[in-house]
Amino acid sequence: MIAGPQINGSGGTGGSGGGSSPLAGYVTGPVGNFQPAATPEPVPDLEFHDKDGKTVHLSDFRGRLVLLNLWATWCVPCREEMSALDGLQAALGSDRFQVLALSVDKDGLELARAFLKEVKAGHLGLYNDPTSGANFKVRGYGLPTTLLVSPDGKELGRIVGPAEWNAPEAHALIEAAIKLSGR
């Protein structure tokens, strides 16, 4: 059951201009900085590495709603929100939804692996973009930048800066997006 406003809420604008999004009514409290996309646009097919160093692409996650969080170990707000992202993945992660926390640390997987272990983020997968190109490709203007990506690879909205992703309002936003995606 989705708590909060009705799915047909109005207001809110995305990066592509004005208009309304069905997610606008869920932009409140700890996710009040979420900017729903008025017209969802395709997200570039990012290339990065998994925990074993294998090359993967964002398109490998098609078919599920993805919360793509770009972060780095040296980014203080990124460090602070990691436990909330881990909690969101623990609560809602499934074949319908995944938090994809993508480290853009140039020093690679081992630095990110040590950090996730240090903060006890055991529900998040380990992914790294050692080129740091992902942030530029998605037009991220700082870290953390978090995009909500539809199962067909389109940006439903974003937050630049940290958010309390394990809060009830964030759960309601994600649950609404899952329902909208028809999954």
C-alpha angles and dihedrals in degrees: 000000000000115000122207136036124357119277092247094063116149136219131050128101133228133215090274098062141276130330132088136290128203086236095057093093089060095056099106143114114356091005094045091119093059109121110207115213111245088205114020111229128195116272114227113260097254120205121214143140131268127218091284095049092255116147113248133173133218087242088066086074095055114132094047135071109255129200099205110200118187111203145152133208092238093054109098096201089047090054091049096053097044095091090052091052089049090050091050091052090048092050103040107013112126143123085294099050139026137177106222106195104192117194114212093193109140090212089070141219101337094060091049092044092054091048095051089049091049093053092041094239094162098156096058124087118234114248130161137185103198090184091061085218096126093078091055094044093056092041093246111175098197144345132313098034116169125192127191105218122196121230088259093054103261127133111249092181146308148225123214107204132023126315136186094250095177094058121111091249091055091048090051091051092050093044090051091050091050090051091047091050090060093234 
